Every structure is written in structure tokens, then in C-alpha cells.
N, CA, C and O of each residue as an XYZ file, in Angstrom:
740
protein
N     -34.537    -13.961   -178.664
C     -34.322    -12.603   -178.172
C     -35.660    -11.973   -177.803
O     -36.671    -12.238   -178.453
N     -35.673    -11.159   -176.783
C     -36.915    -10.481   -176.415
C     -37.311     -9.462   -177.479
O     -36.452     -8.884   -178.145
N     -38.592     -9.249   -177.634
C     -39.056     -8.278   -178.612
C     -39.252     -6.911   -177.985
O     -39.299     -5.906   -178.694
N     -39.364     -6.861   -176.701
C     -39.601     -5.599   -176.019
C     -38.344     -5.215   -175.248
O     -37.830     -6.009   -174.460
N     -37.852     -4.010   -175.471
C     -36.597     -3.575   -174.860
C     -36.621     -3.624   -173.330
O     -35.565     -3.730   -172.706
N     -37.785     -3.551   -172.727
C     -37.846     -3.538   -171.273
C     -37.546     -4.904   -170.682
O     -37.389     -5.028   -169.468
N     -37.465     -5.924   -171.512
C     -37.183     -7.262   -171.008
C     -35.691     -7.489   -170.786
O     -35.307     -8.507   -170.210
N     -34.855     -6.574   -171.224
C     -33.424     -6.745   -171.079
C     -32.953     -6.466   -169.671
O     -33.496     -5.604   -168.981
N     -31.956     -7.187   -169.254
C     -31.284     -6.912   -167.992
C     -29.828     -6.639   -168.314
O     -29.206     -7.398   -169.057
N     -29.288     -5.593   -167.782
C     -27.890     -5.261   -168.046
C     -26.962     -5.710   -166.931
O     -25.761     -5.447   -166.982
N     -27.489     -6.370   -165.946
C     -26.684     -6.732   -164.788
C     -25.663     -7.814   -165.067
O     -25.703     -8.491   -166.094
N     -24.761     -7.955   -164.137
C     -23.829     -9.077   -164.138
C     -22.902     -9.111   -165.314
O     -21.941     -8.344   -165.366
N     -23.165     -9.985   -166.265
C     -22.248    -10.273   -167.351
C     -22.476     -9.399   -168.577
O     -22.068     -9.783   -169.674
N     -23.102     -8.255   -168.436
C     -23.375     -7.410   -169.597
C     -22.097     -6.829   -170.181
O     -22.073     -6.448   -171.351
N     -21.043     -6.754   -169.390
C     -19.803     -6.181   -169.868
C     -19.825     -4.662   -169.874
O     -18.859     -4.032   -170.305
N     -20.891     -4.077   -169.412
C     -21.000     -2.621   -169.367
C     -20.499     -2.143   -168.003
O     -20.696     -2.822   -166.996
N     -19.850     -0.972   -167.971
C     -19.427     -0.421   -166.674
C     -20.624     -0.243   -165.744
O     -21.740      0.039   -166.179
N     -20.360     -0.415   -164.469
C     -21.427     -0.380   -163.466
C     -22.197      0.939   -163.483
O     -23.414      0.937   -163.299
N     -21.511      2.072   -163.702
C     -22.221      3.345   -163.700
C     -23.201      3.437   -164.871
O     -24.243      4.080   -164.742
N     -22.894      2.811   -166.006
C     -23.835      2.796   -167.130
C     -25.037      1.899   -166.833
O     -26.177      2.240   -167.151
N     -24.765      0.765   -166.228
C     -25.849     -0.139   -165.825
C     -26.760      0.577   -164.834
O     -27.984      0.508   -164.950
N     -26.165      1.262   -163.862
C     -26.961      2.002   -162.877
C     -27.736      3.142   -163.530
O     -28.883      3.401   -163.167
N     -27.116      3.823   -164.488
C     -27.801      4.899   -165.199
C     -29.059      4.363   -165.880
O     -30.142      4.932   -165.744
N     -28.901      3.265   -166.613
C     -30.039      2.679   -167.331
C     -31.131      2.272   -166.346
O     -32.308      2.561   -166.561
N     -30.745      1.612   -165.286
C     -31.744      1.177   -164.297
C     -32.469      2.361   -163.661
O     -33.689      2.331   -163.503
N     -31.723      3.398   -163.299
C     -32.334      4.560   -162.658
C     -33.288      5.286   -163.608
O     -34.424      5.587   -163.243
N     -32.824      5.565   -164.823
C     -33.651      6.285   -165.796
C     -34.898      5.475   -166.141
O     -35.997      6.024   -166.222
N     -34.727      4.180   -166.341
C     -35.887      3.355   -166.684
C     -36.865      3.250   -165.519
O     -38.078      3.267   -165.730
N     -36.362      3.144   -164.312
C     -37.253      3.084   -163.148
C     -38.006      4.405   -162.993
O     -39.203      4.413   -162.707
N     -37.300      5.520   -163.184
C     -37.933      6.831   -163.057
C     -39.012      7.024   -164.125
O     -40.122      7.454   -163.813
N     -38.690      6.706   -165.384
C     -39.676      6.855   -166.456
C     -40.836      5.883   -166.293
O     -41.976      6.211   -166.621
N     -40.547      4.691   -165.789
C     -41.620      3.717   -165.574
C     -42.603      4.232   -164.511
O     -43.816      4.214   -164.719
N     -42.077      4.683   -163.390
C     -42.946      5.186   -162.319
C     -43.754      6.405   -162.778
O     -44.955      6.499   -162.524
N     -43.081      7.324   -163.449
C     -43.769      8.510   -163.933
C     -44.824      8.148   -164.978
O     -45.905      8.737   -165.003
N     -44.509      7.183   -165.835
C     -45.477      6.735   -166.833
C     -46.716      6.140   -166.208
O     -47.827      6.371   -166.685
N     -46.537      5.370   -165.138
C     -47.683      4.791   -164.431
C     -48.543      5.911   -163.838
O     -49.770      5.868   -163.930
N     -47.905      6.901   -163.237
C     -48.646      8.030   -162.663
C     -49.358      8.820   -163.759
O     -50.514      9.208   -163.590
N     -48.676      9.060   -164.884
C     -49.242      9.878   -165.953
C     -50.428      9.208   -166.643
O     -51.215      9.884   -167.305
N     -50.565      7.905   -166.501
C     -51.740      7.232   -167.074
C     -53.023      7.833   -166.514
O     -54.057      7.838   -167.181
N     -52.950      8.335   -165.295
C     -54.123      8.922   -164.658
C     -54.377     10.360   -165.093
O     -55.391     10.952   -164.725
N     -53.462     10.919   -165.874
C     -53.654     12.266   -166.399
C     -54.897     12.365   -167.266
O     -55.552     13.407   -167.300
N     -55.220     11.299   -167.959
C     -56.431     11.276   -168.782
C     -57.659     11.423   -167.892
O     -58.609     12.121   -168.243
N     -57.633     10.766   -166.745
C     -58.775     10.876   -165.826
C     -58.921     12.298   -165.295
O     -60.036     12.792   -165.129
N     -57.794     12.953   -165.029
C     -57.837     14.348   -164.588
C     -58.446     15.210   -165.685
O     -59.293     16.061   -165.417
N     -58.012     14.988   -166.916
C     -58.549     15.749   -168.044
C     -60.048     15.502   -168.202
O     -60.809     16.446   -168.414
N     -60.474     14.262   -168.103
C     -61.901     13.940   -168.193
C     -62.667     14.642   -167.078
O     -63.752     15.176   -167.310
N     -62.114     14.645   -165.875
C     -62.754     15.328   -164.758
C     -62.942     16.813   -165.027
O     -64.001     17.373   -164.743
N     -61.917     17.445   -165.571
C     -62.001     18.869   -165.906
C     -63.107     19.104   -166.931
O     -63.898     20.038   -166.800
N     -63.155     18.253   -167.948
C     -64.167     18.420   -168.992
C     -65.576     18.143   -168.476
O     -66.527     18.796   -168.906
N     -65.723     17.195   -167.571
C     -67.038     16.923   -166.969
C     -67.490     18.121   -166.139
O     -68.643     18.543   -166.221
N     -66.579     18.662   -165.343
C     -66.922     19.851   -164.543
C     -67.361     20.994   -165.453
O     -68.350     21.674   -165.176
N     -66.623     21.199   -166.535
C     -66.992     22.273   -167.465
C     -68.345     21.991   -168.119
O     -69.174     22.892   -168.254
N     -68.565     20.747   -168.522
C     -69.842     20.394   -169.147
C     -71.024     20.616   -168.216
O     -72.040     21.183   -168.618
N     -70.892     20.170   -166.975
C     -71.962     20.364   -165.986
C     -72.161     21.855   -165.709
O     -73.287     22.350   -165.664
N     -71.052     22.548   -165.527
C     -71.131     23.976   -165.220
C     -71.764     24.754   -166.373
O     -72.595     25.634   -166.148
N     -71.379     24.437   -167.585
C     -71.851     25.187   -168.753
C     -73.292     24.830   -169.124
O     -74.127     25.713   -169.321
N     -73.575     23.529   -169.216
C     -74.860     23.120   -169.796
C     -75.952     22.835   -168.773
O     -77.135     22.906   -169.106
N     -75.590     22.521   -167.562
C     -76.617     22.251   -166.546
C     -76.808     23.470   -165.643
O     -77.938     23.878   -165.375
N     -75.700     24.049   -165.178
C     -75.791     25.202   -164.277
C     -75.808     26.542   -165.023
O     -76.013     27.597   -164.424
N     -75.586     26.476   -166.352
C     -75.558     27.674   -167.187
C     -74.566     28.717   -166.661
O     -74.836     29.918   -166.674
N     -73.414     28.226   -166.200
C     -72.383     29.096   -165.649
C     -71.012     28.550   -166.040
O     -70.352     27.907   -165.223
N     -70.569     28.798   -167.283
C     -69.288     28.237   -167.736
C     -68.104     28.749   -166.912
O     -68.117     29.870   -166.403
N     -67.103     27.915   -166.798
C     -65.902     28.300   -166.049
C     -64.976     29.111   -166.949
O     -65.055     29.026   -168.175
N     -64.114     29.885   -166.339
C     -63.128     30.643   -167.116
C     -61.778     29.923   -167.158
O     -60.860     30.380   -167.839
N     -61.648     28.816   -166.446
C     -60.351     28.158   -166.298
C     -60.258     26.789   -166.961
O     -59.152     26.277   -167.136
N     -61.362     26.188   -167.329
C     -61.324     24.780   -167.740
C     -60.569     24.534   -169.040
O     -59.838     23.549   -169.141
N     -60.725     25.391   -170.026
C     -60.056     25.173   -171.313
C     -58.541     25.235   -171.139
O     -57.828     24.335   -171.583
N     -58.052     26.283   -170.499
C     -56.607     26.416   -170.306
C     -56.056     25.302   -169.436
O     -55.007     24.737   -169.744
N     -56.746     24.979   -168.357
C     -56.271     23.914   -167.482
C     -56.264     22.580   -168.224
O     -55.341     21.782   -168.059
N     -57.283     22.337   -169.037
C     -57.313     21.120   -169.853
C     -56.135     21.052   -170.810
O     -55.534     19.993   -170.988
N     -55.806     22.182   -171.427
C     -54.642     22.231   -172.319
C     -53.358     21.939   -171.549
O     -52.500     21.200   -172.033
N     -53.222     22.505   -170.369
C     -52.025     22.293   -169.560
C     -51.909     20.826   -169.139
O     -50.827     20.242   -169.212
N     -53.012     20.238   -168.705
C     -52.995     18.827   -168.290
C     -52.639     17.935   -169.475
O     -51.846     17.004   -169.334
N     -53.217     18.214   -170.637
C     -52.922     17.414   -171.824
C     -51.455     17.561   -172.231
O     -50.801     16.575   -172.572
N     -50.940     18.792   -172.194
C     -49.532     19.009   -172.525
C     -48.606     18.290   -171.560
O     -47.628     17.672   -171.981
N     -48.907     18.365   -170.270
C     -48.097     17.667   -169.265
C     -48.185     16.159   -169.460
O     -47.182     15.452   -169.360
N     -49.378     15.677   -169.735
C     -49.605     14.239   -169.947
C     -48.734     13.723   -171.085
O     -48.015     12.738   -170.917
N     -48.794     14.377   -172.236
C     -48.021     13.914   -173.385
C     -46.526     14.089   -173.168
O     -45.742     13.211   -173.528
N     -46.125     15.199   -172.591
C     -44.705     15.468   -172.408
C     -44.063     14.532   -171.388
O     -43.022     13.934   -171.660
N     -44.674     14.406   -170.230
C     -44.075     13.592   -169.166
C     -44.184     12.098   -169.430
O     -43.425     11.318   -168.856
N     -45.109     11.683   -170.284
C     -45.245     10.257   -170.596
C     -44.336      9.828   -171.745
O     -44.238      8.637   -172.039
N     -43.672     10.777   -172.394
C     -42.836     10.453   -173.549
C     -41.713      9.470   -173.245
O     -41.485      8.536   -174.014
N     -41.012      9.669   -172.139
C     -39.931      8.755   -171.765
C     -40.455      7.357   -171.494
O     -39.811      6.374   -171.860
N     -41.599      7.253   -170.865
C     -42.216      5.956   -170.588
C     -42.604      5.251   -171.889
O     -42.374      4.052   -172.042
N     -43.184      5.990   -172.809
C     -43.592      5.399   -174.084
C     -42.364      4.902   -174.854
O     -42.413      3.853   -175.495
N     -41.277      5.653   -174.788
C     -40.035      5.209   -175.419
C     -39.491      3.969   -174.701
O     -38.997      3.046   -175.348
N     -39.579      3.945   -173.393
C     -39.123      2.810   -172.601
C     -39.840      1.526   -173.004
O     -39.202      0.487   -173.174
N     -41.153      1.590   -173.155
C     -41.912      0.374   -173.481
C     -41.990      0.123   -174.980
O     -42.702     -0.771   -175.438
N     -41.241      0.934   -175.743
C     -41.096      0.730   -177.189
C     -42.424      0.865   -177.930
O     -42.739      0.059   -178.806
N     -43.198      1.884   -177.575
C     -44.522      2.060   -178.176
C     -44.680      3.355   -178.968
O     -45.803      3.717   -179.318
N     -43.588      4.064   -179.261
C     -43.715      5.255   -180.089
C     -44.141      4.849   -181.494
O     -43.787      3.769   -181.966
N     -44.884      5.693   -182.147
C     -45.345      5.417   -183.506
C     -44.140      5.432   -184.434
O     -43.302      6.331   -184.377
N     -44.072      4.416   -185.290
C     -42.988      4.358   -186.272
C     -43.357      3.368   -187.371
O     -44.300      2.587   -187.248
N     -42.606      3.426   -188.413
C     -42.798      2.488   -189.518
C     -41.926      1.272   -189.234
O     -40.708      1.330   -189.398
N     -42.537      0.182   -188.813
C     -41.732     -0.999   -188.484
C     -41.989     -2.160   -189.449
O     -41.797     -3.322   -189.090
N     -42.420     -1.848   -190.659
C     -42.657     -2.882   -191.663
C     -41.393     -3.704   -191.888
O     -41.452     -4.929   -191.994
N     -40.266     -3.033   -191.957
C     -39.003     -3.732   -192.182
C     -38.345     -4.132   -190.864
O     -37.887     -5.265   -190.716
N     -38.298     -3.219   -189.923
C     -37.548     -3.456   -188.689
C     -38.134     -4.582   -187.847
O     -37.417     -5.180   -187.045
N     -39.411     -4.882   -188.008
C     -39.999     -5.978   -187.226
C     -39.404     -7.331   -187.637
O     -39.443     -8.293   -186.870
N     -38.861     -7.392   -188.845
C     -38.251     -8.644   -189.326
C     -36.736     -8.691   -189.104
O     -36.099     -9.715   -189.353
N     -36.172     -7.592   -188.641
C     -34.730     -7.544   -188.426
C     -34.351     -8.242   -187.141
O     -35.162     -8.408   -186.231
N     -33.099     -8.646   -187.092
C     -32.563     -9.205   -185.853
C     -32.402     -8.070   -184.845
O     -32.385     -6.894   -185.211
N     -32.287     -8.437   -183.586
C     -32.103     -7.445   -182.526
C     -30.819     -6.653   -182.766
O     -30.767     -5.453   -182.497
N     -29.802     -7.316   -183.264
C     -28.514     -6.668   -183.545
C     -28.648     -5.618   -184.649
O     -28.134     -4.507   -184.520
N     -29.333     -5.970   -185.724
C     -29.504     -5.022   -186.822
C     -30.363     -3.826   -186.381
O     -30.084     -2.685   -186.750
N     -31.396     -4.098   -185.597
C     -32.238     -3.019   -185.073
C     -31.406     -2.078   -184.203
O     -31.582     -0.860   -184.246
N     -30.497     -2.655   -183.414
C     -29.637     -1.841   -182.551
C     -28.733     -0.937   -183.386
O     -28.533      0.229   -183.043
N     -28.193     -1.465   -184.470
C     -27.322     -0.661   -185.343
C     -28.104      0.507   -185.941
O     -27.637      1.646   -185.924
N     -29.280      0.225   -186.463
C     -30.098      1.286   -187.066
C     -30.485      2.326   -186.015
O     -30.455      3.525   -186.288
N     -30.843      1.875   -184.831
C     -31.201      2.817   -183.767
C     -30.020      3.677   -183.360
O     -30.194      4.862   -183.076
N     -28.828      3.113   -183.326
C     -27.647      3.902   -182.985
C     -27.378      4.966   -184.044
O     -26.984      6.087   -183.720
N     -27.591      4.614   -185.306
C     -27.380      5.575   -186.383
C     -28.434      6.687   -186.322
O     -28.108      7.862   -186.486
N     -29.680      6.317   -186.088
C     -30.755      7.317   -186.083
C     -30.829      8.097   -184.772
O     -31.550      9.092   -184.695
N     -30.107      7.671   -183.750
C     -30.114      8.406   -182.485
C     -29.638      9.835   -182.672
O     -30.100     10.736   -181.972
N     -28.732     10.053   -183.594
C     -28.232     11.418   -183.809
C     -29.377     12.357   -184.212
O     -29.415     13.503   -183.763
N     -30.297     11.894   -185.040
C     -31.445     12.721   -185.417
C     -32.340     12.982   -184.205
O     -32.817     14.098   -184.000
N     -32.557     11.944   -183.414
C     -33.340     12.070   -182.184
C     -32.674     13.083   -181.254
O     -33.343     13.947   -180.687
N     -31.361     12.974   -181.101
C     -30.628     13.867   -180.197
C     -30.693     15.312   -180.675
O     -30.852     16.224   -179.864
N     -30.572     15.531   -181.976
C     -30.663     16.891   -182.517
C     -32.041     17.471   -182.234
O     -32.160     18.623   -181.817
N     -33.075     16.681   -182.457
C     -34.445     17.133   -182.221
C     -34.664     17.481   -180.749
O     -35.161     18.562   -180.433
N     -34.295     16.572   -179.855
C     -34.534     16.796   -178.430
C     -33.665     17.931   -177.892
O     -34.129     18.732   -177.081
N     -32.419     18.006   -178.331
C     -31.553     19.093   -177.865
C     -32.072     20.450   -178.342
O     -31.993     21.439   -177.613
N     -32.602     20.496   -179.564
C     -33.212     21.733   -180.059
C     -34.419     22.092   -179.208
O     -34.606     23.253   -178.844
N     -35.235     21.099   -178.893
C     -36.398     21.303   -178.024
C     -35.959     21.838   -176.659
O     -36.533     22.794   -176.138
N     -34.933     21.204   -176.091
C     -34.451     21.622   -174.770
C     -33.876     23.033   -174.791
O     -34.192     23.841   -173.917
N     -33.041     23.336   -175.770
C     -32.428     24.668   -175.831
C     -33.476     25.752   -176.073
O     -33.451     26.799   -175.425
N     -34.387     25.505   -176.998
C     -35.464     26.471   -177.236
C     -36.365     26.601   -176.023
O     -36.842     27.690   -175.703
N     -36.592     25.494   -175.359
C     -37.443     25.504   -174.178
C     -36.837     26.273   -173.019
O     -37.554     26.948   -172.279
N     -35.526     26.178   -172.853
C     -34.857     26.939   -171.785
C     -35.074     28.432   -172.025
O     -35.364     29.183   -171.094
N     -34.931     28.849   -173.271
C     -35.183     30.254   -173.604
C     -36.644     30.610   -173.280
O     -36.909     31.654   -172.684
N     -37.579     29.750   -173.668
C     -39.001     30.023   -173.422
C     -39.329     30.075   -171.934
O     -40.120     30.915   -171.504
N     -38.731     29.190   -171.150
C     -38.964     29.198   -169.699
C     -38.416     30.486   -169.099
O     -39.087     31.147   -168.307
N     -37.192     30.835   -169.483
C     -36.601     32.088   -168.978
C     -37.458     33.293   -169.327
O     -37.697     34.167   -168.492
N     -37.913     33.327   -170.559
C     -38.756     34.439   -171.011
C     -40.052     34.489   -170.200
O     -40.473     35.556   -169.753
N     -40.680     33.326   -170.014
C     -41.943     33.264   -169.264
C     -41.758     33.742   -167.822
O     -42.625     34.420   -167.272
N     -40.642     33.390   -167.226
C     -40.386     33.795   -165.835
C     -40.031     35.276   -165.758
O     -40.596     36.012   -164.949
N     -39.089     35.716   -166.604
C     -38.630     37.107   -166.556
C     -39.731     38.107   -166.929
O     -39.815     39.192   -166.355
N     -40.564     37.730   -167.886
C     -41.608     38.654   -168.358
C     -42.942     38.410   -167.663
O     -43.944     39.055   -167.972
N     -42.939     37.459   -166.710
C     -44.178     37.122   -166.001
C     -45.299     36.836   -167.012
O     -46.406     37.367   -166.917
N     -44.966     35.974   -167.984
C     -45.871     35.674   -169.089
C     -47.098     34.908   -168.604
O     -46.991     33.958   -167.829
N     -48.261     35.342   -169.075
C     -49.521     34.708   -168.726
C     -50.304     34.367   -169.988
O     -50.117     34.985   -171.037
N     -51.166     33.396   -169.874
C     -52.069     33.011   -170.960
C     -53.002     34.185   -171.239
O     -53.518     34.806   -170.310
N     -53.214     34.485   -172.502
C     -54.074     35.622   -172.872
C     -55.543     35.203   -172.834
O     -56.158     34.948   -173.869
N     -56.084     35.139   -171.639
C     -57.493     34.773   -171.459
C     -58.010     35.486   -170.217
O     -57.259     36.170   -169.522
N     -59.305     35.318   -169.948
C     -59.851     35.972   -168.762
C     -59.312     35.348   -167.477
O     -59.224     36.034   -166.458
N     -58.951     34.076   -167.499
C     -58.344     33.446   -166.327
C     -56.889     33.891   -166.208
O     -56.443     34.295   -165.134
N     -56.152     33.815   -167.317
C     -54.785     34.314   -167.387
C     -53.759     33.612   -166.514
O     -53.023     34.282   -165.790
N     -53.682     32.265   -166.558
C     -52.683     31.589   -165.725
C     -51.262     31.843   -166.217
O     -51.036     32.133   -167.391
N     -50.326     31.729   -165.307
C     -48.910     31.866   -165.649
C     -48.504     30.718   -166.576
O     -48.950     29.584   -166.405
N     -47.652     31.027   -167.558
C     -47.199     30.003   -168.497
C     -45.912     29.311   -168.046
O     -45.546     28.273   -168.596
N     -45.232     29.868   -167.062
C     -43.961     29.281   -166.622
C     -44.116     27.835   -166.152
O     -43.304     27.002   -166.554
N     -45.107     27.483   -165.327
C     -45.191     26.091   -164.855
C     -45.336     25.061   -165.977
O     -44.672     24.025   -165.949
N     -46.192     25.332   -166.959
C     -46.361     24.349   -168.028
C     -45.117     24.282   -168.910
O     -44.764     23.213   -169.409
N     -44.458     25.413   -169.102
C     -43.225     25.392   -169.892
C     -42.125     24.610   -169.180
O     -41.333     23.925   -169.827
N     -42.072     24.706   -167.874
C     -41.101     23.928   -167.092
C     -41.428     22.434   -167.192
O     -40.527     21.607   -167.335
N     -42.698     22.097   -167.118
C     -43.114     20.690   -167.233
C     -42.769     20.141   -168.612
O     -42.308     19.005   -168.724
N     -42.984     20.927   -169.659
C     -42.639     20.479   -171.012
C     -41.131     20.242   -171.141
O     -40.698     19.298   -171.802
N     -40.348     21.098   -170.509
C     -38.896     20.916   -170.514
C     -38.486     19.638   -169.772
O     -37.610     18.899   -170.221
N     -39.129     19.396   -168.641
C     -38.842     18.175   -167.882
C     -39.164     16.945   -168.715
O     -38.422     15.963   -168.691
N     -40.261     16.995   -169.447
C     -40.629     15.876   -170.311
C     -39.608     15.640   -171.408
O     -39.266     14.497   -171.710
N     -39.116     16.727   -172.009
C     -38.090     16.599   -173.046
C     -36.810     16.004   -172.473
O     -36.168     15.169   -173.111
N     -36.442     16.433   -171.274
C     -35.242     15.909   -170.629
C     -35.389     14.416   -170.332
O     -34.465     13.640   -170.578
N     -36.536     14.017   -169.809
C     -36.769     12.594   -169.522
C     -36.750     11.763   -170.794
O     -36.243     10.641   -170.794
N     -37.291     12.294   -171.868
C     -37.263     11.592   -173.153
C     -35.826     11.425   -173.639
O     -35.447     10.358   -174.123
N     -35.026     12.490   -173.506
C     -33.626     12.414   -173.911
C     -32.854     11.399   -173.062
O     -32.087     10.594   -173.591
N     -33.062     11.442   -171.751
C     -32.370     10.495   -170.867
C     -32.734      9.054   -171.211
O     -31.881      8.168   -171.163
N     -34.000      8.817   -171.559
C     -34.412      7.468   -171.955
C     -33.774      7.079   -173.279
O     -33.405      5.921   -173.472
N     -33.641      8.031   -174.191
C     -32.957      7.754   -175.454
C     -31.510      7.349   -175.235
O     -31.011      6.435   -175.892
N     -30.834      8.025   -174.315
C     -29.448      7.665   -173.986
C     -29.399      6.267   -173.368
O     -28.489      5.494   -173.669
N     -30.355      5.935   -172.519
C     -30.412      4.597   -171.924
C     -30.569      3.533   -173.007
O     -29.973      2.460   -172.915
N     -31.365      3.826   -174.024
C     -31.547      2.873   -175.122
C     -30.259      2.729   -175.925
O     -29.926      1.632   -176.373
N     -29.533      3.826   -176.108
C     -28.240      3.748   -176.798
C     -27.292      2.833   -176.023
O     -26.597      2.009   -176.617
N     -27.265      2.974   -174.721
C     -26.402      2.122   -173.894
C     -26.804      0.658   -174.063
O     -25.941     -0.211   -174.188
N     -28.092      0.385   -174.068
C     -28.565     -0.986   -174.246
C     -28.243     -1.512   -175.643
O     -27.904     -2.684   -175.803
N     -28.350     -0.640   -176.660
C     -28.019     -1.057   -178.026
C     -26.537     -1.385   -178.156
O     -26.166     -2.336   -178.844
N     -25.699     -0.606   -177.503
C     -24.255     -0.907   -177.513
C     -24.004     -2.246   -176.838
O     -23.177     -3.034   -177.294
N     -24.715     -2.497   -175.759
C     -24.586     -3.782   -175.080
C     -25.014     -4.928   -175.991
O     -24.388     -5.988   -175.993
N     -26.072     -4.720   -176.761
C     -26.528     -5.741   -177.717
C     -25.436     -6.004   -178.744
O     -25.150     -7.158   -179.063
N     -24.826     -4.946   -179.263
C     -23.785     -5.100   -180.260
C     -22.562     -5.817   -179.701
O     -21.841     -6.501   -180.426
N     -22.346     -5.652   -178.421
C     -21.226     -6.351   -177.776
C     -21.560     -7.812   -177.526
O     -20.684     -8.605   -177.181
N     -22.835     -8.169   -177.701
C     -23.259     -9.559   -177.554
C     -23.277    -10.050   -176.118
O     -23.159    -11.253   -175.883
N     -23.418     -9.166   -175.164
C     -23.347     -9.579   -173.772
C     -24.605     -9.257   -172.988
O     -24.563     -9.132   -171.764
N     -25.720     -9.122   -173.684
C     -26.974     -8.794   -173.012
C     -27.627    -10.080   -172.522
O     -27.697    -11.075   -173.243
N     -28.095    -10.039   -171.298
C     -28.772    -11.201   -170.710
C     -30.257    -10.996   -170.706
O     -30.741     -9.865   -170.749
N     -30.983    -12.092   -170.653
C     -32.427    -11.994   -170.457
C     -32.705    -11.841   -169.002
O     -33.865    -11.740   -168.602
């Protein structure tokens, strides 16, 4: 059995309805592409910090925007890359026991623990919708001399939570397929 969930193919003889197979393929392709793009977010953050360092220490003229923009880039980086990290099975976890389990047993445990994941992400999404609405309606801005609007970063954080949830559902579909014993390499 493959050790990495991305090695699975649900096509053909998986026994899963075509719309579920298509859902998994679409969500995984979307998170994969976004994850590849988000890898460069670190370079953007480094660029911002280099500009601030040069401006502050060499030109003796610090920027008013670099700290907030760096925070926004870092938040977007972590949020939007979450689905990709889940896709490639690299989230931090205690796998002392699960690394020795069969793929079937791991699938059962993941299906049971998905409810906790779903509660967490749904709480994040519901709270985030309120925060986005508040930021837009109240024209909320960062309390600094630059004062950027908070709505864009809050929307990005919500998008990241949604992508993470969609990837979690894709993994549930794959785990059900594993339990049905019809997963192909």
C-alpha cells in the first residue's frame, strides 16, 4: 500500500460514484496548484523584510507598511497552503502508533477523528464569516500609521479554511474507498 495519500487513484474500479471521484480530483488539483504557488510566499516575505532592512538600516528611513504587509503575507501563506499540506499528508501529528497501522486502520481512525476536524474548521468558517462581514461593514483597518483594510486578509483566511475543509472531505471520500477495498494504485 502507498504511504502517501497522494499516490491513490480513485478512477475506474474504485467503486465510488463518478461525482465523488471528480470532486476528489478537482479539490486535490486545486490545492496542489495553490500549494505550489504558495511556496513562493516565503520569498515574497523575505523580499518585504529585505526592503525594510535596507530602508531602515542603510537609508535610515523605515517604512510604515512592511510589518503589516509581512503579517498579511505570512497569514495568507499559512492559510492558503493548509489544504496542500493536508493533501501531501504533512501536517504535524503524533504518528508513533499510526505509522505502524495498516492503511485500513488508519482510514478508520481518520474517519472517526474527522468530526473533530470538521467542528474546528466549521467554527473557523462561521466565525470568519462574521469577522469578514464586520470588517467590510465597519470599514475596519489595521490600527497603525499605514492603516490597511483588514477585509482582504480576512477573506483570504476564510478561503484557506474553506480549502482545508474541502481537502478534509476529499480525504474522507478516499478513506471510505479504502474501507471498501477498491482503491487502486
